[in-house]
Structures are given as structure tokens and as C-alpha cells.
mmCIF file of C-alpha atoms in Angstrom:
data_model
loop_
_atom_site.group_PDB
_atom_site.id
_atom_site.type_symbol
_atom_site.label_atom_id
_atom_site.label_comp_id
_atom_site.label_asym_id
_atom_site.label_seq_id
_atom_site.Cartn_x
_atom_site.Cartn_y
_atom_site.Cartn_z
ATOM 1 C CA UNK A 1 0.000 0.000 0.000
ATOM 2 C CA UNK A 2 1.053 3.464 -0.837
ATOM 3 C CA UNK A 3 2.555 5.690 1.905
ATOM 4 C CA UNK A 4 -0.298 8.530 2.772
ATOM 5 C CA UNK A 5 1.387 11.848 2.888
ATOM 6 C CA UNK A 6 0.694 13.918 5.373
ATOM 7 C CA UNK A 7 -1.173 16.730 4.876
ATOM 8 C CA UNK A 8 1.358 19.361 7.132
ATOM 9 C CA UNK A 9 4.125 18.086 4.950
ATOM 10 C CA UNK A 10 2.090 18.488 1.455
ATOM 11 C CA UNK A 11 0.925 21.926 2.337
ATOM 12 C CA UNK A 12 4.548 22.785 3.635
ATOM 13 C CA UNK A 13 5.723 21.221 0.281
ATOM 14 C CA UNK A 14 3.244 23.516 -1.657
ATOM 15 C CA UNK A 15 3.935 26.592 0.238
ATOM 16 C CA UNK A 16 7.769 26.472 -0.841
ATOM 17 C CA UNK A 17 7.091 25.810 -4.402
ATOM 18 C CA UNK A 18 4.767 28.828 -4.274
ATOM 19 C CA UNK A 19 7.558 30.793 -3.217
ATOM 20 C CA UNK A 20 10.309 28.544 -5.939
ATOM 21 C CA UNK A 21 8.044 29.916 -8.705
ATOM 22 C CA UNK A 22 7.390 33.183 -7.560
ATOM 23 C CA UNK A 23 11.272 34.028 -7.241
ATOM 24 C CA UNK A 24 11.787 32.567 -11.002
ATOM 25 C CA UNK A 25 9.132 34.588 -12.292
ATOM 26 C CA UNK A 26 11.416 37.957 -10.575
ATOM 27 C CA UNK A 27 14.499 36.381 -11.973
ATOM 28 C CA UNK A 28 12.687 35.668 -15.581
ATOM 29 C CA UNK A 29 10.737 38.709 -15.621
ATOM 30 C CA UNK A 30 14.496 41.027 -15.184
ATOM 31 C CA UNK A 31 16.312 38.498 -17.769
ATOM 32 C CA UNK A 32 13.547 39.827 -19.864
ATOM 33 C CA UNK A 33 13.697 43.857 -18.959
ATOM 34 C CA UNK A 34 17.596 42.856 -19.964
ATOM 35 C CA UNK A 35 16.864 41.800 -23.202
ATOM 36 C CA UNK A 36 14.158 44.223 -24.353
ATOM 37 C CA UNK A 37 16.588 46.875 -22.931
ATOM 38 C CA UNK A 38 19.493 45.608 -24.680
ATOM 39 C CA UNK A 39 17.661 44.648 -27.943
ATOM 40 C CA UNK A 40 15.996 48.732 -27.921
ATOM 41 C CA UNK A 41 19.748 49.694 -27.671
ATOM 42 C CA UNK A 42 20.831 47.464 -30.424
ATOM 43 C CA UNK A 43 18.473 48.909 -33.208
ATOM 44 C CA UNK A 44 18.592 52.171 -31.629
ATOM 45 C CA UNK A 45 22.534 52.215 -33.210
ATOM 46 C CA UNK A 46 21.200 50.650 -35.837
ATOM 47 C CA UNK A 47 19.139 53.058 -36.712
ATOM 48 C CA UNK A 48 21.577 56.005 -36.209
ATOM 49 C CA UNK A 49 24.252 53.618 -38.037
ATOM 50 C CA UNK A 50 21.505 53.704 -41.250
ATOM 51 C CA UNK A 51 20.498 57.546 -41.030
ATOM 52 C CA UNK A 52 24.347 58.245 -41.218
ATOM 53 C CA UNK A 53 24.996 56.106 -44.100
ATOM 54 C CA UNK A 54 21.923 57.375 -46.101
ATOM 55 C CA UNK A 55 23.128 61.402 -45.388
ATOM 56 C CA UNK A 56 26.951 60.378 -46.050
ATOM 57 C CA UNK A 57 25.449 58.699 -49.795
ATOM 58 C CA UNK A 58 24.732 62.134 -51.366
ATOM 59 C CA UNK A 59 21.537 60.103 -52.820
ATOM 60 C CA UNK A 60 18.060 61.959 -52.385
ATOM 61 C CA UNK A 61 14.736 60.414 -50.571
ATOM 62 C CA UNK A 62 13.460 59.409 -54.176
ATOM 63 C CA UNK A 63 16.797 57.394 -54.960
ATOM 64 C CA UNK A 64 16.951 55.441 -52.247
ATOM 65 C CA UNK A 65 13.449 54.620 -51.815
ATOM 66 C CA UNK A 66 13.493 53.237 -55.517
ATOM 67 C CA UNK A 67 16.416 51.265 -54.885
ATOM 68 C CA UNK A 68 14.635 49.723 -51.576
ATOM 69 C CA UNK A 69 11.667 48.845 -53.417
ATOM 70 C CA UNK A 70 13.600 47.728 -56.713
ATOM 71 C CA UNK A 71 15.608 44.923 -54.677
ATOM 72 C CA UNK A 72 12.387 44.250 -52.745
ATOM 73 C CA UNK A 73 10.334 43.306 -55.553
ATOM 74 C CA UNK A 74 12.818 41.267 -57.830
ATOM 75 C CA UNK A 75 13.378 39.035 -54.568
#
């Protein structure tokens, strides 16, 4: 026959996985704020790395938005 469990020791048992999950949800939820903050920072430079090569081109607005949508639609 099975070994009954007693019910001190199962609510005990309960009570500290409560707490297990609740301190991986802090630890998960800041791994996350880490990565959205370092991803934001990423294509932040990015960005700024794109907007200085399309002033340093000498193309205008029209150019390079034909060339975007030239190499978009042959792929």
C-alpha cells in the first residue's frame, strides 16, 4: 500500500514551491527587462548607423526609396 502523505508536509511542500516559482518569475521577468533593454539599444545604433549612411550617400529620398523597393520586388 502506498505511503499517505501527510497533509502538514504536502501543504509545507506547496507553500515552498509557491515561493520557488514566484522568485523565477522575478528572476525571468528582469532576464527579460535585460533583453528588451538591450535589444531597444541594439536597433537604436542601428538606426543612427543607417540615417548616417543614407546622409553620407549624397543620394536623395526618391533614390533610395526606388532602390529599396527595386531589390524588394525582384526578390
Amino acid at each position: 500500500m502506498a505511503r499517505e502523505i501527510n497533509a502538514e508536509l504536502l501543504d509545507t511542500k506547496i507553500e515552498k514551491a509557491q515561493k520557488n516559482l514566484v522568485k523565477a518569475k522575478h528572476r525571468y521577468d528582469a532576464a527579460a527587462a535585460t533583453l528588451k533593454d538591450l535589444l531597444d539599444k541594439r536597433d537604436a545604433l542601428r538606426q543612427k548607423k543607417l540615417l548616417d549612411a543614407i546622409a553620407q550617400s549624397g543620394r536623395s529620398y526618391e533614390e533610395i526609396m526606388q532602390y529599396l523597393h527595386s531589390k524588394s520586388e525582384e526578390a
